[in-house]
PDB file of C-alpha atoms in Angstrom:
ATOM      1  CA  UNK A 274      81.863  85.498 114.685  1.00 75.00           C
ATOM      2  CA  UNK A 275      85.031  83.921 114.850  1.00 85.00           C
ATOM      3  CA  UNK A 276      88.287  86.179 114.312  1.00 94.00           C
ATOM      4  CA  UNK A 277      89.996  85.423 111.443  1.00 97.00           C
ATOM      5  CA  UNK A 278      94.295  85.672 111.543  1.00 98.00           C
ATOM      6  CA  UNK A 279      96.351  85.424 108.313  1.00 98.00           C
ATOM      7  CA  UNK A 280     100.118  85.285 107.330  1.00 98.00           C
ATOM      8  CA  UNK A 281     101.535  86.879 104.973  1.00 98.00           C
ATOM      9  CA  UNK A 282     105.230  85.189 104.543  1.00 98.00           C
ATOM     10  CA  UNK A 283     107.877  87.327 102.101  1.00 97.00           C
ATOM     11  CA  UNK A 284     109.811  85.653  99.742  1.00 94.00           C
ATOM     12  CA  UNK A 285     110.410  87.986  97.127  1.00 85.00           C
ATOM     13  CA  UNK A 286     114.127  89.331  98.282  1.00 70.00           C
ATOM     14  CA  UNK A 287     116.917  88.664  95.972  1.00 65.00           C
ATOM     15  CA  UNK A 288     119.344  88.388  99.027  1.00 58.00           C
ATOM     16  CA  UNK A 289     122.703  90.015  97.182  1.00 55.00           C
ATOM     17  CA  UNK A 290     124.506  89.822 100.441  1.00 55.00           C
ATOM     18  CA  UNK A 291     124.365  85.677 100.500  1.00 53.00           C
ATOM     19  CA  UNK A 292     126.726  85.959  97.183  1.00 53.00           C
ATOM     20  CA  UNK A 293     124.969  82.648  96.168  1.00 55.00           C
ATOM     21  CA  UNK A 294     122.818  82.257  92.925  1.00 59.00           C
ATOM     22  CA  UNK A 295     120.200  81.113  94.653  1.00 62.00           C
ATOM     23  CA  UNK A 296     118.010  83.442  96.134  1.00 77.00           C
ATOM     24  CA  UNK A 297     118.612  83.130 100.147  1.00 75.00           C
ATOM     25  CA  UNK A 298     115.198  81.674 101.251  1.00 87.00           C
ATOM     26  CA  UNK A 299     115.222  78.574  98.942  1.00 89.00           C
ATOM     27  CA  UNK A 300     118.685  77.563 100.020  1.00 90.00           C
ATOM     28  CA  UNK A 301     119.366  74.320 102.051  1.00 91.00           C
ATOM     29  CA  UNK A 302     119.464  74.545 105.501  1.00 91.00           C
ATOM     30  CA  UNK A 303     119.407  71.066 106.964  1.00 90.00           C
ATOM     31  CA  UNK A 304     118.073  69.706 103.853  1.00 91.00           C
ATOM     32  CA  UNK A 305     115.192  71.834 103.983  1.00 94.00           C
ATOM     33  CA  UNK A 306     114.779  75.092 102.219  1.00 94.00           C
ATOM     34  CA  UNK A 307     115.121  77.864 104.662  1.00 95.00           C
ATOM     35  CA  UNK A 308     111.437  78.672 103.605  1.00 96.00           C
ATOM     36  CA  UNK A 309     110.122  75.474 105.064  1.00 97.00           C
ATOM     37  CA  UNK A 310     110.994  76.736 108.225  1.00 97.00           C
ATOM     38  CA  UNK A 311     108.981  79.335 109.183  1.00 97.00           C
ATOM     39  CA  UNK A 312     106.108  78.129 106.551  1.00 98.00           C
ATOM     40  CA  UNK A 313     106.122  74.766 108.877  1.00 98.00           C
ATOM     41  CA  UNK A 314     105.587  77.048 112.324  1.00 98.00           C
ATOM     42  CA  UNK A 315     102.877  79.259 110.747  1.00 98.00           C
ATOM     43  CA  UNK A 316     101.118  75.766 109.336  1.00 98.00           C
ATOM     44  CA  UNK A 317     101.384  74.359 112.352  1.00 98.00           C
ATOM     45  CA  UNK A 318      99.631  77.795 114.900  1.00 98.00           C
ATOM     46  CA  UNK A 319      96.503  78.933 114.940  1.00 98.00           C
ATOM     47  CA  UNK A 320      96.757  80.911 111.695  1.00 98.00           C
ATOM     48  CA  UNK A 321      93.972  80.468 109.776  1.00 98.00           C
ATOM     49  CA  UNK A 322      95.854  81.381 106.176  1.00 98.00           C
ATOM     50  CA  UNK A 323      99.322  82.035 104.710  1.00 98.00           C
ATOM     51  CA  UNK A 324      99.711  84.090 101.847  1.00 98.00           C
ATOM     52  CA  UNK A 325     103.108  82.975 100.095  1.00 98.00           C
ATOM     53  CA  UNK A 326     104.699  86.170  98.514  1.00 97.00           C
ATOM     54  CA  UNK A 327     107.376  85.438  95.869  1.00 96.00           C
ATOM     55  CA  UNK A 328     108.761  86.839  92.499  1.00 93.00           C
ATOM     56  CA  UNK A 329     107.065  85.989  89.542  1.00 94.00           C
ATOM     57  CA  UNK A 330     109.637  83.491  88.039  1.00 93.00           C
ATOM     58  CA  UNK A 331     109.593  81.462  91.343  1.00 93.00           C
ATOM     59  CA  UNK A 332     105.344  80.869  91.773  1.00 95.00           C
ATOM     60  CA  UNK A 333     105.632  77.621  90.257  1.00 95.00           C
ATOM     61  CA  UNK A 334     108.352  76.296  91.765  1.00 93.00           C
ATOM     62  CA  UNK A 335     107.492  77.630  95.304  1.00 95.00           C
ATOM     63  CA  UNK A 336     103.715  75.477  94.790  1.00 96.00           C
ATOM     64  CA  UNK A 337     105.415  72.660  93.314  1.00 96.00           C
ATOM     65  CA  UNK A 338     108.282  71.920  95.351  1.00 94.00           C
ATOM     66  CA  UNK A 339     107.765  73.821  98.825  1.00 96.00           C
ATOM     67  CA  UNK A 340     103.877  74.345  99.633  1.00 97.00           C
ATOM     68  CA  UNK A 341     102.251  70.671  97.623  1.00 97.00           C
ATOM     69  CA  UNK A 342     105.839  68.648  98.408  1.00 96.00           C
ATOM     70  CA  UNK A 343     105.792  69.884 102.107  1.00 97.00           C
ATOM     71  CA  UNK A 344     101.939  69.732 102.121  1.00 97.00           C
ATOM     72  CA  UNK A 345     101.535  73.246 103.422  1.00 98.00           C
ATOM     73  CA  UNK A 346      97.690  73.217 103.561  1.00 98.00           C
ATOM     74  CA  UNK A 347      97.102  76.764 104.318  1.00 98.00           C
ATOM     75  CA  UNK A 348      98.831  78.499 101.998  1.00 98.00           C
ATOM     76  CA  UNK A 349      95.802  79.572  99.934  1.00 97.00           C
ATOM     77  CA  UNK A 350      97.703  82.173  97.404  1.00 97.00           C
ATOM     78  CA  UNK A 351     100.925  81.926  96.131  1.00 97.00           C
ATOM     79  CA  UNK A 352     101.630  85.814  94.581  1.00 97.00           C
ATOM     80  CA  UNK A 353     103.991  87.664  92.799  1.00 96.00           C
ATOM     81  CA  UNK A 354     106.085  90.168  94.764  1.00 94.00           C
ATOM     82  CA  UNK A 355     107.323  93.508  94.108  1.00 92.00           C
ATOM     83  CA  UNK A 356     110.490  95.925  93.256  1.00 91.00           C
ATOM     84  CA  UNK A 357     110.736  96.975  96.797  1.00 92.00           C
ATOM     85  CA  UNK A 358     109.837  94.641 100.026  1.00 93.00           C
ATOM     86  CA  UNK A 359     107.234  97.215 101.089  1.00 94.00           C
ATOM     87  CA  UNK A 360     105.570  96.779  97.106  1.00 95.00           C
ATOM     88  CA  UNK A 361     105.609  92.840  98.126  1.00 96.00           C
ATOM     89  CA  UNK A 362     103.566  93.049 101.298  1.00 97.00           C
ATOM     90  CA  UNK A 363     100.912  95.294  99.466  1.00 96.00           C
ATOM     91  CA  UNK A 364     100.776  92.508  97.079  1.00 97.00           C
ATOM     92  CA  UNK A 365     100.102  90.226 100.003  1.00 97.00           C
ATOM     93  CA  UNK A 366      97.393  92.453 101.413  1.00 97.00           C
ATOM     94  CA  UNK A 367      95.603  92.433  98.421  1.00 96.00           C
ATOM     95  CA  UNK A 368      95.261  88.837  98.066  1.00 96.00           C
ATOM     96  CA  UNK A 369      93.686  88.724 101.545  1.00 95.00           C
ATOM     97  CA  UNK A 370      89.787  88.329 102.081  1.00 90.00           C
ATOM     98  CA  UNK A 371      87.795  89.303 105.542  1.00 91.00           C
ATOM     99  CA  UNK A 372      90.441  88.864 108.145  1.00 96.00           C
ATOM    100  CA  UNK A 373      91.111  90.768 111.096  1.00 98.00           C
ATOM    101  CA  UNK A 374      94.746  90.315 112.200  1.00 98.00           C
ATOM    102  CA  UNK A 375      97.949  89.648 109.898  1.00 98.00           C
ATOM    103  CA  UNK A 376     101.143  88.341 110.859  1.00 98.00           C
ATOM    104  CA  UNK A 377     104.177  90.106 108.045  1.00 98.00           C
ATOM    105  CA  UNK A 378     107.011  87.628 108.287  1.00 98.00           C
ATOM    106  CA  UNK A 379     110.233  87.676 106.421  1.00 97.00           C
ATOM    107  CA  UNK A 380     110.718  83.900 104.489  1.00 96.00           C
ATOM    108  CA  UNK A 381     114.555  84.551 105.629  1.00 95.00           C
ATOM    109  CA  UNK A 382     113.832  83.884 109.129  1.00 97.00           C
ATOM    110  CA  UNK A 383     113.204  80.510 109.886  1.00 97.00           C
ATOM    111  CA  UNK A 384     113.678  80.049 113.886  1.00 97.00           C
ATOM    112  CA  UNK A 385     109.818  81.915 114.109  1.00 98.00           C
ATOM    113  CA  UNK A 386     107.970  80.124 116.946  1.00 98.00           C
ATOM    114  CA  UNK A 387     104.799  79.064 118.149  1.00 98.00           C
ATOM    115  CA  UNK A 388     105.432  81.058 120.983  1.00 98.00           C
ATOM    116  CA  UNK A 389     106.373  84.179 119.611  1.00 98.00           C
ATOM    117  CA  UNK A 390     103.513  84.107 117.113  1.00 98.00           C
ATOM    118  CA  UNK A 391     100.661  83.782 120.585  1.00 98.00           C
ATOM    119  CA  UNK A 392     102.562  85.848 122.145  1.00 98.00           C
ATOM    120  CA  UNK A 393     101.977  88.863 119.370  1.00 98.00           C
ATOM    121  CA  UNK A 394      98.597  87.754 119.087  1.00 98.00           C
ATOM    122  CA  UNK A 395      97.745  88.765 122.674  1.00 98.00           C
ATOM    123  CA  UNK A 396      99.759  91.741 121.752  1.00 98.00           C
ATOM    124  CA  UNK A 397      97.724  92.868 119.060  1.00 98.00           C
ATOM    125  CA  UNK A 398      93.865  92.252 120.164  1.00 98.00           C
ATOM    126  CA  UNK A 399      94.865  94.194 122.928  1.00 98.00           C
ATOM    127  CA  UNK A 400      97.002  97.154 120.896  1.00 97.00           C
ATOM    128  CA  UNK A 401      96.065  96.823 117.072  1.00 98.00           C
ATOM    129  CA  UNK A 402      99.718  97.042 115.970  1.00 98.00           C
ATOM    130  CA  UNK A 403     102.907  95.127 117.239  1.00 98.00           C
ATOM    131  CA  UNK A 404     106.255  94.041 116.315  1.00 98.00           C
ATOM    132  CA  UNK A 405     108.637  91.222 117.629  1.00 98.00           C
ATOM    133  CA  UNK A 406     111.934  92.379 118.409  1.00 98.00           C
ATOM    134  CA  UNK A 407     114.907  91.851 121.371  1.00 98.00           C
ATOM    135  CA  UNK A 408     116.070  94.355 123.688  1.00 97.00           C
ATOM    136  CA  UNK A 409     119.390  95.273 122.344  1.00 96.00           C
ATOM    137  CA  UNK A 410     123.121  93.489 124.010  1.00 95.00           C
ATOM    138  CA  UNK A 411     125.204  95.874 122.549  1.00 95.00           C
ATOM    139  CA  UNK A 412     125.708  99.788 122.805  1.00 95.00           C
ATOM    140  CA  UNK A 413     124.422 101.877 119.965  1.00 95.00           C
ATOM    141  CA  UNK A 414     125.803 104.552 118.173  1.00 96.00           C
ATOM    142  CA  UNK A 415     123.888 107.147 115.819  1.00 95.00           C
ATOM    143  CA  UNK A 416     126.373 108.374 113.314  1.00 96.00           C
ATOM    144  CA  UNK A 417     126.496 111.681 111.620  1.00 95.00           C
ATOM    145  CA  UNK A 418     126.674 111.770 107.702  1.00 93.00           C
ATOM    146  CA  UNK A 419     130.679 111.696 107.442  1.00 96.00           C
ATOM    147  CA  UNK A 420     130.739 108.979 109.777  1.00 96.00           C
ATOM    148  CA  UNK A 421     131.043 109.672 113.208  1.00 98.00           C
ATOM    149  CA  UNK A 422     129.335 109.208 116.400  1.00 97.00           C
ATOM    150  CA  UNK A 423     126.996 111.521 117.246  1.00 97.00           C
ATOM    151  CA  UNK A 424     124.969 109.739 119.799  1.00 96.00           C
ATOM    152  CA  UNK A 425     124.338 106.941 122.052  1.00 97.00           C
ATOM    153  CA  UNK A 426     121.108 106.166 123.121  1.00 96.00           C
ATOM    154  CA  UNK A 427     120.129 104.668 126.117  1.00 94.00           C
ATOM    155  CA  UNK A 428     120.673 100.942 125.691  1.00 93.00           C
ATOM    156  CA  UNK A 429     117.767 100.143 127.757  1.00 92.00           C
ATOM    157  CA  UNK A 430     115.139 102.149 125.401  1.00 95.00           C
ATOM    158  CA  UNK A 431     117.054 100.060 122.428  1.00 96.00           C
ATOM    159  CA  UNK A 432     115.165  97.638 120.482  1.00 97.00           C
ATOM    160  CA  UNK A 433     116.456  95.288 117.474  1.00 96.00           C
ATOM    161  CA  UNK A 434     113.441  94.908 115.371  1.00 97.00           C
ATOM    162  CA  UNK A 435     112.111  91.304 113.658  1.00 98.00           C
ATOM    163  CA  UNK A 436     109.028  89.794 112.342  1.00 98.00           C
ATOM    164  CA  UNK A 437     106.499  89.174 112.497  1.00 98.00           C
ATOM    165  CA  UNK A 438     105.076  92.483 112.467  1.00 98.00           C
ATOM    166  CA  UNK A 439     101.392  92.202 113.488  1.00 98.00           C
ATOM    167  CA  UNK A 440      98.389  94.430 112.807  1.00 98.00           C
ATOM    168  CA  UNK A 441      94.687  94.619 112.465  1.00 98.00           C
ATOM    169  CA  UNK A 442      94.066  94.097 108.964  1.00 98.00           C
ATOM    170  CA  UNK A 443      92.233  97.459 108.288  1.00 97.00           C
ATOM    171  CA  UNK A 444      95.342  99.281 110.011  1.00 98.00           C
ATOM    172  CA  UNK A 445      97.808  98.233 107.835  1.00 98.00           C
ATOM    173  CA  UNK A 446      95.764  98.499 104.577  1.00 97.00           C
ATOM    174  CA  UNK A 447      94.847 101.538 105.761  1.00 97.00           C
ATOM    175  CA  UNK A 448      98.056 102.963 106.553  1.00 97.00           C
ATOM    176  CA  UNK A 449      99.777 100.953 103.435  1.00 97.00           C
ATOM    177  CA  UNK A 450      97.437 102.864 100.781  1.00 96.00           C
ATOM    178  CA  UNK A 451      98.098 106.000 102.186  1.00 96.00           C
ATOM    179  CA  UNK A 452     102.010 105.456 102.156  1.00 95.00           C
ATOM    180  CA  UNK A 453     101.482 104.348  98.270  1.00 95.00           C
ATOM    181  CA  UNK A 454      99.674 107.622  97.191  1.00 95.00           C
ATOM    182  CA  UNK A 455     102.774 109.681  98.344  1.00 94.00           C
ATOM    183  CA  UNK A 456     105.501 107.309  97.875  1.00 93.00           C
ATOM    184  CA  UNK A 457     107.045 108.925  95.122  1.00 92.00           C
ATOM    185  CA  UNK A 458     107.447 112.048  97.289  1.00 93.00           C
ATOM    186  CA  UNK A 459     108.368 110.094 100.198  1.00 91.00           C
ATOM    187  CA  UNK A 460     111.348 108.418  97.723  1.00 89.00           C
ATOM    188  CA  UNK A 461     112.670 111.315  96.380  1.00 89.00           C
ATOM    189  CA  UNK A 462     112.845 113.150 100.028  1.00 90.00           C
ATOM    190  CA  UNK A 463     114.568 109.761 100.942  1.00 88.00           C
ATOM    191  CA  UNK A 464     112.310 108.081 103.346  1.00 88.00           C
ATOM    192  CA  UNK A 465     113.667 104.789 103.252  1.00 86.00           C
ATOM    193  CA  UNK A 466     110.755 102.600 104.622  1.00 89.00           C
ATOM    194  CA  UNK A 467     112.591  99.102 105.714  1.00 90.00           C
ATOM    195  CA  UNK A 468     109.206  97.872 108.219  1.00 93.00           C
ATOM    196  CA  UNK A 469     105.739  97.537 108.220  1.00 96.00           C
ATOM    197  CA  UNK A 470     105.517  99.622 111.778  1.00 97.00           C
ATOM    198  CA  UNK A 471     107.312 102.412 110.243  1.00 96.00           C
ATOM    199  CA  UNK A 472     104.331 102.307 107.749  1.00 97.00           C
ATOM    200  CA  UNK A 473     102.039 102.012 110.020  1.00 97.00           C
ATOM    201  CA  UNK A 474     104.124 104.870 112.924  1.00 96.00           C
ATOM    202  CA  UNK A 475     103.209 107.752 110.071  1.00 95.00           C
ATOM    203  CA  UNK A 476     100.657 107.276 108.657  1.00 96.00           C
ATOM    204  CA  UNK A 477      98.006 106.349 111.811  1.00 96.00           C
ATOM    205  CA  UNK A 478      97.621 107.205 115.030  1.00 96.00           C
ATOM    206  CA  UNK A 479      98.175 103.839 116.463  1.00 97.00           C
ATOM    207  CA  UNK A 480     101.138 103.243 118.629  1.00 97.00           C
ATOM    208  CA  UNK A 481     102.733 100.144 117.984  1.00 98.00           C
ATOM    209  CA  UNK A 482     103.504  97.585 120.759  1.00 98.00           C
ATOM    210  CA  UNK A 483     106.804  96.223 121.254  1.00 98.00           C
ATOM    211  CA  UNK A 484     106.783  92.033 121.824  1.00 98.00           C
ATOM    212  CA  UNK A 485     109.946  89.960 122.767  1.00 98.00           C
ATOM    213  CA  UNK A 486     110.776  87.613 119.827  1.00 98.00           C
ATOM    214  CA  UNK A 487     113.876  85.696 120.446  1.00 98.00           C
ATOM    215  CA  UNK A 488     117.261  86.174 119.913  1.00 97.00           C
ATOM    216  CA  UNK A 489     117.499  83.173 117.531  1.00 97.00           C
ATOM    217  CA  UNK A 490     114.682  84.858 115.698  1.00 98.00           C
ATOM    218  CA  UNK A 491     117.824  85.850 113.140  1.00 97.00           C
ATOM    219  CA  UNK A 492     117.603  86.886 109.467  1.00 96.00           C
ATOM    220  CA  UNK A 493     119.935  85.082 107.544  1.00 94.00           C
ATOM    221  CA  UNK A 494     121.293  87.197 105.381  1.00 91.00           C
ATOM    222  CA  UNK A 495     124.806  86.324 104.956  1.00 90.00           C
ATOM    223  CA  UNK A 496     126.795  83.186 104.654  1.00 90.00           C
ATOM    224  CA  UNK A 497     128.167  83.551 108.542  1.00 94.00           C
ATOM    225  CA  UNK A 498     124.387  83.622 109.152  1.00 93.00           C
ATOM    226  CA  UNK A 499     123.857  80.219 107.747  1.00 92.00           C
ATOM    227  CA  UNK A 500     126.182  78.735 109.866  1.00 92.00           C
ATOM    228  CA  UNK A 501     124.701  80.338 112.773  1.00 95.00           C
ATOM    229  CA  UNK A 502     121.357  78.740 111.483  1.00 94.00           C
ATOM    230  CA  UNK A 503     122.948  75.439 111.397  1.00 92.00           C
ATOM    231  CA  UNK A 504     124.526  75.429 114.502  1.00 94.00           C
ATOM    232  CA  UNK A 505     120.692  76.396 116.076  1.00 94.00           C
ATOM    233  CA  UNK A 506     119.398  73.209 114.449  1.00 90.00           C
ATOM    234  CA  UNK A 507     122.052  70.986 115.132  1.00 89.00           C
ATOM    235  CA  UNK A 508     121.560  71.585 118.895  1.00 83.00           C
TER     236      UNK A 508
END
């Protein structure tokens, strides 16, 4: 039987931090929404499926004006996101059907590549759970509560994290509806969950791989970001 691989692509995020009144992953970058980006590099691997997770106002416009304008042939759901990013990719699970391995990717980061996407694949047929990331360049401080350093880790045992965050599928769902019975808890203790592997790190046994991305694999997030992003495609 042939494996089946899936995307799940987030696009739910209000993205305060762009100061812009449109959210961050429909503005222009080159003409292009930065969506298209990494929707284009998921159409065009090996993925069998993309699951498009946005809010609820933006479904329509996302299929009418991204996905059918763009002719994105493999996004087969378009589906409404939720209050938190770790709400949306539940959302996204749920609107998958019999696959084996899914690829989490944030719609904010559009320099995704072929490349890094086979190269997690290997990573998780072997492992079950991995996540794209980049050693770190810079030296890391942990900070105490009031603000000073407390700590420096090793910079060689340093990661910065990405996505895609890969998994097989019954991991993560797994591991996801477990988080969800005790999230409340988990909230008011304040467990901030900000990744899929952290998900995945408590509640499973499953160690989760680390897989070099890219450093242009960037988030944009701010406005100096988007110039960054230009400059990338410009070259």
């Amino acid at each position: 039987m042939k494996t089946k691989t899936a995307g799940i692509i987030l696009a739910a995020g209000r993205g305060s931090r762009m100061k812009s009144d449109t959210q961050k992953q429909y503005l222009l970058l080159r003409g292009k929404p930065i969506l298209y980006y990494s929707l284009k590099t998921f159409e065009e691997s090996f993925l069998d499926e993309i699951i498009l997770v946005t809010g609820a106002a933006e479904i329509e416009y996302c299929r009418r004006e991204i996905v059918e304008r763009y002719g994105f042939c493999k996004v087969s759901h378009i589906v409404a996101g939720g209050r938190e990013r770790y709400h949306s990719v539940s959302c996204g699970l749920r609107a998958l059907r019999d696959c084996d391995y899914v690829f989490i990717h944030d719609g904010a980061r559009p320099f995704v590549t072929g490349e890094i996407l086979e190269r997690a694949y290997t990573a998780v047929r072997r492992e079950r759970a991995c996540v794209v990331g980049m050693p770190a360049k810079d030296t890391i401080k942990l900070a105490d509560e009031l603000g000073y350093a407390k700590d420096t880790p090793r910079r060689d045992l340093v990661w910065t994290i990405q996505t895609p965050q890969v998994f097989a599928c019954d991991l993560v769902r797994d591991a996801y509806a477990a988080f969800l019975r005790q999230e409340e808890e988990l909230v008011q203790a304040g467990v901030a969950v900000t990744d899929d592997a952290m998900v995945v790190e408590r509640f499973s046994d499953t160690r989760v791989r680390l897989v070099e991305g890219s450093y242009r694999n960037i988030k944009i997030t701010t406005p100096e970001d988007l110039t960054v992003a230009e400059g990338f495609l410009r070259e």
